[in-house]
Amino acid sequence: MDKNAIKKYAVWARRELITRVSQRAAYYEITEENTGDPAADTALERPLTPEEKTQRRALIENIRAKGYREVMEEIAYTWFNRFIALRFMEVNGYLPSHVRVFTDDANAFKPQILTEAINLELDGLDMKKVYAYKQTNDNDGLFKYLVIVQCNALSAVMPGMFQPISNYTELLFPDNLLREGSVIQQMIEKIPEADWQDAVQIIGWLYQYYNSEKKDEVFAALKKNVKITKENIPAATQLFTPDWIVRYMVENSLGRLWVEGHPNDGLKAGWKYYLEEAPQEPGVEAQLAAIRKEYAALTPDQIKCIDPCAGSGHILVYLFDVLMQIYASYGYTTREAVASIIENNLYGLDIDDRAAQLAYFAVMMKARQYDRRFLARRDDNGAPAVPQPHVYPIRESGGINSNVLEYFIHGDPALALAVNSILNDLKDAKEYGSILQIHPVDFAALYARFDEVIGDINLNKNAVLSQLLPLVQAAEALAQKYDVVVTNPPYMGSSGMGAKLAEYVKKNYPDSKSDLFAVFIEACGNMAKQNGYQAMITQHAWMFLSSFEKLREKLMLKDTVNMAHLGARAFDEIGGEVVQTTSFVLRRSHLADYKGTYCRLIEPTTQQGKEDLFLSGENRYIAQQSNFSKIPGSPVAYWVSTAFISAFDNPKIGAYAISDGQTKTGNNDKYLRLLWEVDKHHIGKGRKWVLHAKGGPFRRWYGNIDTVIDWSESARQHYKADHVARIAPEYIWFRKGICWTLISSSSLHGFRLLDDNSTFNLAAPSVFFNDDNLMYYVLGCI
């Protein structure tokens, strides 16, 4: 798969589609500067049809509510999603009509749907319109009409991807799609047909790359202290998980859950990334046997799995693959297994409506891949009867009509309490996503009422199903417990959070509030059943930093089954050492003296290199996690020796030394200089500039003092007063000590002498001794 070609196309397509839909809006006298009169009967002196007037009015109302750019972005993305979905289906032969939309059988840019227009069998197709377009040789108009009819026909079997197009989305259908260089032509030209064949992950790459420019804009604004709003959280936090890591997480959670209760060497043989249980003490083995007995009672249809940050569905589709293997081993037919997985096993949530739409589509395509007749299922009356996956966008509860609520509640006080509880919980759902805590309600009673509504002829029925049902579905998915939770959560430090999100995590997740990924570690743990599995890939900071010490203490109450400690450069799309990650599998049980398997993969500097090292079986450690708590701060130091841990039975260094405070300028460009940028006569105690230890690369015992800090009276006052800056207490200024590099890709942080002519930065924490001789002894030991 040529990711560079996919990225170039997706980035260009976003700009092109936004331009095209904006041009269509201008055609109806709607611009960023002037949205126009919603009651107008004409546009550019052209009379509007009743349908155009309705759509135009709705468009203007939405722009006034959300903003012009947001709406143009939304419509452009909607068409992008539909175009790539149709392309995927035509290449793989999944279209129920068996007629290609964009190409002919030779993959040439000659839409088969145009040449076969008069022979098409699509629900809703008006042949009078087809002949009218044919008579005027209006191929562009005919193509637009046929694409819209095709999308509407697919809405009957895939409503989560192809909602009926009857609003302003149709009004802003991009023009000139048949021309050379159009979004469609470039999609066919730039992305090889082979990349679309049964590889649903191409949808994920297109999703990520489509938003890459917006992501850059969000982070550029963040540097100017502009917080990340709920509208921009998806663009800022999305990251496509490498396929091998997805397989590692799923095989060691869902796969392990099944084979621990239903031993099957044949299944395990097909799972390249499955890690066997570490050897355990007899007492631990006895407790594991009781857990396995519980797993043995499970049947495939009882296993509930969720990805609460589903993105484009990459993890969901591999969960689907492994579930299919489990069902087959249990004796299900393919058709039975597909239907049961959709109806019983898989759940997905995302804060981004468009991502949830793609994840839904990915699951439906995986079902179609296994079951050729999946999209053609009909009930006894001939109506579509295609099972729908539990993959939902998390929606906010505002805007529901009071008449709709009254109709649904139907005078039932218990229903009223349940509905109001959900509406209150989801009030600001887009701010919080899957960390949202939902109060328990009687969901069975709510669904029973929906069944009554479906059988009613009341005009409020459609409004109930479109407005209220999605809220109840998302709330239930958030509230229930799961056997398996697998996800790649968003990463966002507290400094980037908006006020509402920051306040929510501070109140509800005080032990993990420093970063959203850590909050999700807690939230996903809460979603898992007792003895259920939680598999994640996150930044590895939670393993070491003091700000996550309480979170680590909580995690010690679960069993770390295994871990793939990835370090830096685990993602080809992320360069540098800043994002350092770990993937891990937890079981929600607490077995004293349990031993986990830890794969240390930090040395390779490429995504492929880390996978190769994992598969080699090298650099693996067996560690008893209860030992971590013997080390001050309880770091997840799985690589240390028994002798190292036993050393902590001796008196602690805190009895002989202190470490207190750090210095942070709040504006390094202004207050820090490299050593050679300042005249040496202006450097030293009592002068404006003083030496400043600031972390740096690994170097043992001495060095890395290549920076100076402004230590003038005015600068020190700034460090004291500025809300971002800070300054170490005066009693440890210019004292001899030991400093080290706070963040390191190595297990060793490079402990170095801090001389009495230097200050130190928060990136170079330091410790000071009452006896300098003891300081040198300690430095020699480490």
Coordinates of C-alpha atoms in Angstrom, one line a residue, residues 211-670:
N211 CA -7.5 15.5 8.6
S212 CA -3.7 15.9 8.7
E213 CA -3.7 19.6 7.7
K214 CA -6.4 20.4 10.2
K215 CA -4.4 18.6 12.9
D216 CA -1.4 20.8 12.0
E217 CA -3.6 23.9 12.4
V218 CA -4.8 22.8 15.8
F219 CA -1.3 22.2 17.1
A220 CA 0.0 25.5 15.7
A221 CA -2.8 27.3 17.6
L222 CA -2.0 25.3 20.7
K223 CA 1.5 26.8 20.7
K224 CA -0.2 30.2 20.9
N225 CA -2.1 28.9 24.0
V226 CA -5.4 28.3 22.1
K227 CA -7.1 25.4 23.8
I228 CA -8.3 22.4 21.8
T229 CA -12.1 22.7 21.4
K230 CA -14.5 19.8 21.3
E231 CA -14.9 20.3 17.5
N232 CA -11.1 19.9 17.0
I233 CA -10.4 17.0 19.5
P234 CA -10.7 14.3 16.7
A235 CA -8.3 16.0 14.4
A236 CA -5.9 16.7 17.1
T237 CA -5.8 13.2 18.6
Q238 CA -6.4 10.7 15.9
L239 CA -3.6 8.3 15.1
F240 CA -3.9 5.1 13.0
T241 CA -2.6 2.2 15.0
P242 CA 0.0 0.0 13.3
D243 CA -1.5 -3.3 12.2
W244 CA 0.8 -5.5 14.2
I245 CA 0.0 -3.7 17.4
V246 CA -3.7 -4.1 16.8
R247 CA -3.1 -7.8 16.4
Y248 CA -1.0 -8.0 19.5
M249 CA -3.7 -6.3 21.6
V250 CA -6.6 -8.3 20.2
E251 CA -4.9 -11.7 20.3
N252 CA -3.8 -11.2 23.9
S253 CA -7.2 -10.0 25.1
L254 CA -10.1 -11.5 23.2
G255 CA -8.0 -14.4 21.9
R256 CA -6.6 -15.1 25.4
L257 CA -10.1 -14.9 27.0
W258 CA -11.3 -17.6 24.7
V259 CA -8.4 -20.1 24.6
E260 CA -7.9 -19.8 28.4
G261 CA -11.4 -21.3 28.8
H262 CA -11.5 -23.3 25.5
P263 CA -7.9 -24.6 24.9
N264 CA -7.2 -24.7 21.2
D265 CA -3.7 -25.0 19.9
G266 CA -5.0 -24.6 16.3
L267 CA -6.3 -21.1 17.0
K268 CA -3.2 -20.0 18.9
A269 CA -1.0 -21.2 16.0
G270 CA -2.6 -18.6 13.7
W271 CA -2.0 -15.8 16.2
K272 CA 1.6 -14.5 15.5
Y273 CA 1.5 -12.0 18.4
Y274 CA 0.0 -14.2 21.1
L275 CA 2.2 -14.5 24.2
E276 CA 1.9 -17.6 26.4
E277 CA 1.3 -17.1 30.2
A278 CA 4.4 -16.6 32.2
P279 CA 5.3 -19.5 34.5
Q280 CA 3.5 -18.9 37.9
E281 CA 3.8 -20.1 41.4
P282 CA 1.4 -23.0 42.4
G283 CA -0.8 -20.6 44.5
V284 CA -1.2 -18.2 41.5
E285 CA -1.9 -21.2 39.2
A286 CA -4.7 -22.3 41.4
Q287 CA -6.4 -18.9 41.2
L288 CA -5.9 -18.8 37.4
A289 CA -7.6 -22.1 37.2
A290 CA -10.7 -20.7 38.8
I291 CA -10.7 -17.8 36.3
R292 CA -10.3 -20.2 33.4
K293 CA -13.3 -22.2 34.7
E294 CA -15.3 -19.0 34.5
Y295 CA -14.1 -18.4 30.9
A296 CA -15.0 -22.0 30.0
A297 CA -18.7 -21.3 30.7
L298 CA -18.8 -18.6 28.0
T299 CA -20.3 -19.2 24.6
P300 CA -19.1 -17.0 21.6
D301 CA -22.4 -15.0 21.5
Q302 CA -21.9 -13.9 25.2
I303 CA -18.6 -12.2 24.7
K304 CA -18.9 -8.4 24.5
C305 CA -16.0 -6.3 23.0
I306 CA -15.7 -2.6 22.6
D307 CA -13.3 0.0 21.2
P308 CA -14.4 3.2 22.9
C309 CA -12.2 5.3 20.6
A310 CA -13.0 3.5 17.4
G311 CA -11.7 6.0 14.9
S312 CA -12.1 4.4 11.5
G313 CA -12.6 0.9 12.9
H314 CA -9.2 -0.7 12.5
I315 CA -9.4 -2.5 15.8
L316 CA -13.0 -3.4 15.4
V317 CA -12.4 -5.3 12.1
Y318 CA -9.6 -7.4 13.6
L319 CA -11.8 -8.1 16.6
F320 CA -14.3 -9.3 13.9
D321 CA -11.7 -11.6 12.4
V322 CA -10.7 -13.2 15.7
L323 CA -14.4 -13.6 16.6
M324 CA -15.0 -15.4 13.3
Q325 CA -12.2 -17.8 14.2
I326 CA -13.7 -18.4 17.6
Y327 CA -17.2 -19.0 16.2
A328 CA -15.9 -21.4 13.6
S329 CA -14.0 -23.4 16.3
Y330 CA -17.3 -23.6 18.2
G331 CA -19.2 -25.0 15.2
Y332 CA -21.1 -22.0 13.8
T333 CA -21.7 -21.6 10.1
T334 CA -20.2 -18.5 8.5
R335 CA -23.6 -16.9 8.1
E336 CA -24.6 -17.6 11.7
A337 CA -21.3 -16.3 13.0
V338 CA -21.5 -13.0 11.0
A339 CA -25.0 -12.2 12.2
S340 CA -24.2 -13.0 15.8
I341 CA -21.0 -10.9 15.8
I342 CA -22.9 -7.9 14.5
E343 CA -25.9 -8.4 16.9
N344 CA -24.1 -9.6 20.1
N345 CA -20.3 -9.1 20.2
L346 CA -19.0 -5.8 18.8
Y347 CA -19.4 -2.3 20.1
G348 CA -17.7 0.9 19.0
L349 CA -17.9 4.5 20.0
D350 CA -16.2 7.7 18.8
I351 CA -16.6 11.4 19.5
D352 CA -16.3 12.2 15.8
D353 CA -19.5 11.5 13.9
R354 CA -17.6 11.0 10.7
A355 CA -15.1 8.6 12.2
A356 CA -18.0 6.6 13.7
Q357 CA -19.6 6.5 10.3
L358 CA -16.4 5.0 8.7
A359 CA -16.0 2.5 11.6
Y360 CA -19.6 1.4 11.0
F361 CA -18.9 1.0 7.3
A362 CA -15.7 -0.9 8.0
V363 CA -17.6 -3.4 10.2
M364 CA -20.3 -3.8 7.6
M365 CA -17.7 -4.4 4.9
K366 CA -16.0 -7.0 7.0
A367 CA -19.4 -8.8 7.4
R368 CA -19.9 -8.6 3.7
Q369 CA -16.5 -10.1 3.1
Y370 CA -17.4 -13.2 5.1
D371 CA -21.0 -13.5 4.0
R372 CA -21.7 -12.7 0.3
R373 CA -25.4 -12.5 0.9
F374 CA -25.1 -10.2 4.0
L375 CA -26.3 -7.0 2.3
A376 CA -29.1 -8.8 0.5
R377 CA -30.9 -10.2 3.6
R378 CA -34.7 -9.6 3.4
D379 CA -37.6 -10.3 5.8
D380 CA -40.8 -12.2 4.9
N381 CA -42.3 -9.1 3.3
G382 CA -39.2 -8.5 1.1
A383 CA -38.0 -5.5 3.0
P384 CA -34.2 -5.2 3.8
A385 CA -33.4 -7.1 7.1
V386 CA -29.6 -6.5 7.5
P387 CA -28.3 -6.7 11.0
Q388 CA -26.8 -3.4 12.2
P389 CA -23.6 -3.1 14.2
H390 CA -23.5 -1.3 17.6
V391 CA -21.1 1.4 16.3
Y392 CA -22.2 4.8 17.3
P393 CA -21.1 8.4 17.4
I394 CA -21.3 10.0 20.9
R395 CA -23.9 12.7 20.5
E396 CA -25.0 15.6 22.7
S397 CA -28.6 15.7 23.9
G398 CA -29.6 19.3 23.0
G399 CA -32.4 20.1 20.5
I400 CA -34.9 17.4 21.1
N401 CA -38.4 18.6 20.6
S402 CA -40.6 18.5 23.8
N403 CA -43.5 17.0 21.8
V404 CA -41.2 14.2 20.7
L405 CA -40.2 13.5 24.4
E406 CA -43.8 13.5 25.5
Y407 CA -44.8 11.1 22.8
F408 CA -42.0 8.7 23.7
I409 CA -42.5 8.9 27.5
H410 CA -46.2 8.3 27.1
G411 CA -47.1 9.3 30.6
D412 CA -44.7 6.7 32.2
P413 CA -42.8 8.3 35.2
A414 CA -40.1 5.6 35.1
L415 CA -39.5 6.2 31.4
A416 CA -39.4 9.9 32.1
L417 CA -36.7 9.5 34.8
A418 CA -34.6 7.2 32.6
V419 CA -34.8 9.6 29.6
N420 CA -34.0 12.7 31.6
S421 CA -31.1 10.9 33.2
I422 CA -29.6 10.1 29.8
L423 CA -30.3 13.6 28.5
N424 CA -28.5 15.2 31.5
D425 CA -25.5 12.8 31.2
L426 CA -25.1 13.5 27.5
K427 CA -25.5 17.3 27.7
D428 CA -21.9 18.0 26.9
A429 CA -21.0 14.6 25.6
K430 CA -18.8 15.9 22.7
E431 CA -16.5 17.4 25.3
Y432 CA -15.9 14.2 27.2
G433 CA -16.4 11.3 24.7
S434 CA -16.0 7.8 26.1
I435 CA -14.7 8.9 29.5
L436 CA -18.3 10.1 30.2
Q437 CA -19.8 8.4 33.2
I438 CA -23.5 7.3 32.6
H439 CA -25.9 6.7 35.4
P440 CA -27.6 3.3 35.2
V441 CA -31.1 3.2 33.9
D442 CA -33.5 0.5 32.7
F443 CA -32.4 0.2 29.0
A444 CA -34.6 -2.8 28.4
A445 CA -37.7 -0.7 29.2
L446 CA -36.5 2.0 26.9
Y447 CA -36.0 -0.4 24.0
A448 CA -39.4 -1.9 24.6
R449 CA -40.9 1.5 24.2
F450 CA -38.9 2.0 21.0
D451 CA -40.5 -1.2 19.7
E452 CA -43.9 0.2 20.4
V453 CA -43.0 3.5 18.6
I454 CA -41.9 1.6 15.5
G455 CA -45.2 -0.1 15.2
D456 CA -47.1 3.3 15.6
I457 CA -48.3 5.5 12.8
N458 CA -47.9 8.7 14.8
L459 CA -46.0 11.5 12.9
N460 CA -43.6 11.8 15.9
K461 CA -42.2 8.3 15.2
N462 CA -39.5 9.3 12.8
A463 CA -38.4 12.1 15.1
V464 CA -38.1 9.8 18.1
L465 CA -36.0 7.3 16.1
S466 CA -33.7 9.9 14.6
Q467 CA -33.3 12.1 17.7
L468 CA -33.7 10.0 20.8
L469 CA -32.7 6.4 19.8
P470 CA -29.0 7.4 18.9
L471 CA -28.7 8.9 22.4
V472 CA -30.0 5.8 24.1
Q473 CA -27.8 3.5 22.1
A474 CA -24.6 5.5 22.9
A475 CA -25.6 5.8 26.5
E476 CA -26.1 2.0 26.8
A477 CA -22.7 1.4 25.1
L478 CA -21.1 3.7 27.6
A479 CA -22.9 2.2 30.6
Q480 CA -22.6 -1.5 30.1
K481 CA -19.6 -3.7 31.1
Y482 CA -17.4 -5.7 28.6
D483 CA -15.4 -8.8 28.6
V484 CA -12.8 -7.1 26.3
V485 CA -11.9 -3.4 25.9
V486 CA -9.3 -2.6 23.3
T487 CA -8.4 0.9 22.1
N488 CA -5.8 3.5 21.1
P489 CA -7.0 6.5 23.2
P490 CA -6.4 10.1 22.4
Y491 CA -3.3 11.8 23.8
M492 CA -3.8 15.3 25.2
G493 CA -2.0 17.0 28.0
S494 CA -4.0 19.0 30.6
S495 CA -2.5 22.2 29.2
G496 CA -4.3 21.6 25.9
M497 CA -7.7 20.8 27.3
G498 CA -10.6 23.2 27.1
A499 CA -12.1 24.4 30.4
K500 CA -15.0 22.0 30.6
L501 CA -12.9 18.9 29.8
A502 CA -10.1 19.9 32.2
E503 CA -12.7 20.4 35.0
Y504 CA -14.4 17.1 34.3
V505 CA -11.3 15.0 34.4
K506 CA -10.1 16.9 37.5
K507 CA -13.3 16.0 39.3
N508 CA -13.9 12.5 38.0
Y509 CA -10.3 11.2 37.3
P510 CA -8.0 13.0 39.8
D511 CA -5.3 10.3 39.7
S512 CA -4.9 10.5 35.9
K513 CA -5.9 14.1 35.0
S514 CA -2.5 15.0 33.6
D515 CA -3.2 13.5 30.2
L516 CA -6.3 12.2 28.4
F517 CA -4.6 8.9 27.6
A518 CA -4.2 8.2 31.3
V519 CA -7.8 9.2 31.9
F520 CA -8.8 6.6 29.3
I521 CA -6.7 3.9 31.1
E522 CA -8.9 4.5 34.1
A523 CA -12.1 4.8 32.1
C524 CA -11.5 1.6 30.1
G525 CA -10.7 -0.3 33.2
N526 CA -14.1 0.8 34.6
M527 CA -15.7 -0.6 31.4
A528 CA -14.2 -4.1 31.8
K529 CA -16.0 -6.8 33.7
Q530 CA -14.4 -8.6 36.7
N531 CA -11.7 -10.9 35.1
G532 CA -12.2 -9.1 31.8
Y533 CA -9.4 -7.8 29.6
Q534 CA -8.2 -4.3 28.8
A535 CA -5.7 -3.8 26.0
M536 CA -4.4 -0.4 25.0
I537 CA -1.5 1.5 23.4
T538 CA -0.7 4.7 25.2
Q539 CA 2.3 7.0 25.9
H540 CA 4.6 5.3 28.4
A541 CA 4.8 8.3 30.8
W542 CA 2.3 6.6 33.2
M543 CA 4.9 4.0 33.9
F544 CA 7.4 6.4 35.4
L545 CA 6.4 9.9 36.1
S546 CA 5.4 11.0 39.6
S547 CA 2.3 12.7 38.4
F548 CA 0.9 9.2 37.6
E549 CA 2.0 7.5 40.8
K550 CA -1.6 7.1 42.2
L551 CA -2.7 5.8 38.8
R552 CA 0.1 3.1 39.0
E553 CA -1.1 2.2 42.5
K554 CA -4.6 1.6 41.1
L555 CA -3.2 -0.5 38.2
M556 CA -1.3 -2.6 40.7
L557 CA -4.7 -3.9 41.7
K558 CA -5.0 -5.5 38.2
D559 CA -2.8 -8.1 36.6
T560 CA -0.5 -6.9 33.8
V561 CA -0.6 -10.0 31.6
N562 CA 1.9 -8.7 29.2
M563 CA 3.4 -5.6 27.7
A564 CA 5.1 -4.5 24.5
H565 CA 7.2 -1.5 25.6
L566 CA 7.7 0.3 22.4
G567 CA 9.5 3.5 23.3
A568 CA 10.0 6.1 20.5
R569 CA 9.3 5.7 16.8
A570 CA 6.6 3.0 17.1
F571 CA 4.6 4.9 14.5
D572 CA 6.1 5.5 11.1
E573 CA 4.1 8.7 10.9
I574 CA 5.7 10.2 14.1
G575 CA 9.3 11.1 14.1
G576 CA 11.6 12.1 17.0
E577 CA 11.7 11.0 20.6
V578 CA 8.8 13.0 22.0
V579 CA 6.0 10.4 21.6
Q580 CA 7.1 7.2 23.5
T581 CA 4.6 4.5 23.8
T582 CA 3.7 1.2 25.3
S583 CA 1.1 -1.4 24.5
F584 CA -0.2 -3.6 27.3
V585 CA -2.9 -6.1 28.3
L586 CA -4.4 -6.0 31.8
R587 CA -6.8 -8.4 33.4
R588 CA -9.3 -7.0 35.9
S589 CA -8.2 -9.4 38.6
H590 CA -5.7 -9.1 41.4
L591 CA -3.5 -12.2 42.0
A592 CA -0.8 -11.7 44.6
D593 CA 2.6 -12.5 43.2
Y594 CA 1.3 -12.7 39.6
K595 CA 4.1 -12.6 37.0
G596 CA 3.7 -10.7 33.7
T597 CA 5.6 -10.9 30.4
Y598 CA 7.3 -7.7 29.3
C599 CA 8.8 -7.2 25.8
R600 CA 11.4 -4.5 25.7
L601 CA 11.3 -3.0 22.2
I602 CA 12.7 0.4 22.7
E603 CA 16.0 0.0 21.0
P604 CA 14.8 -0.4 17.3
T605 CA 14.2 3.0 15.7
T606 CA 11.5 1.9 13.2
Q607 CA 8.1 0.5 13.4
Q608 CA 9.2 -2.6 11.5
G609 CA 12.2 -3.1 13.7
K610 CA 10.1 -3.2 16.8
E611 CA 7.7 -5.7 15.3
D612 CA 10.7 -7.9 14.2
L613 CA 12.2 -7.8 17.7
F614 CA 8.9 -8.7 19.2
L615 CA 8.5 -11.7 16.9
S616 CA 12.1 -12.8 17.6
G617 CA 11.3 -13.5 21.2
E618 CA 14.3 -11.6 22.4
N619 CA 14.5 -8.9 25.1
R620 CA 11.7 -10.4 27.1
Y621 CA 11.4 -10.2 30.9
I622 CA 9.3 -12.0 33.4
A623 CA 8.4 -9.6 36.3
Q624 CA 6.3 -9.9 39.5
Q625 CA 4.5 -6.6 39.5
S626 CA 4.1 -6.5 43.3
N627 CA 7.9 -5.8 43.3
F628 CA 7.3 -2.4 41.6
S629 CA 5.8 -1.0 44.7
K630 CA 9.0 -1.8 46.6
I631 CA 10.7 1.0 44.5
P632 CA 9.9 4.5 45.6
G633 CA 7.2 5.9 43.3
S634 CA 6.3 2.4 42.1
P635 CA 7.7 2.7 38.6
V636 CA 7.0 -0.1 36.2
A637 CA 10.6 -1.1 36.2
Y638 CA 10.2 -4.6 34.9
W639 CA 13.8 -4.9 33.7
V640 CA 15.5 -4.5 37.1
S641 CA 17.1 -7.4 38.8
T642 CA 16.1 -9.0 42.1
A643 CA 19.3 -7.6 43.6
F644 CA 18.3 -4.1 42.6
I645 CA 14.9 -4.5 44.2
S646 CA 16.3 -5.9 47.4
A647 CA 18.5 -2.9 47.6
F648 CA 15.5 -0.9 48.6
D649 CA 15.4 -2.8 51.9
N650 CA 18.3 -0.7 52.9
P651 CA 18.1 2.9 54.2
K652 CA 16.7 5.2 51.5
I653 CA 18.8 8.1 50.0
G654 CA 16.2 10.5 51.3
A655 CA 17.7 10.0 54.7
Y656 CA 20.9 11.7 53.5
A657 CA 19.8 14.0 50.7
I658 CA 17.1 16.4 49.5
S659 CA 15.4 17.2 46.2
D660 CA 13.2 20.2 46.2
G661 CA 11.8 22.4 43.4
Q662 CA 12.7 23.1 39.8
T663 CA 13.2 26.1 37.6
K664 CA 11.0 26.7 34.5
T665 CA 11.2 30.0 32.6
G666 CA 7.8 29.9 30.9
N667 CA 9.6 31.4 27.8
N668 CA 12.8 29.6 26.9
D669 CA 13.3 31.6 23.7
K670 CA 13.6 34.7 25.9

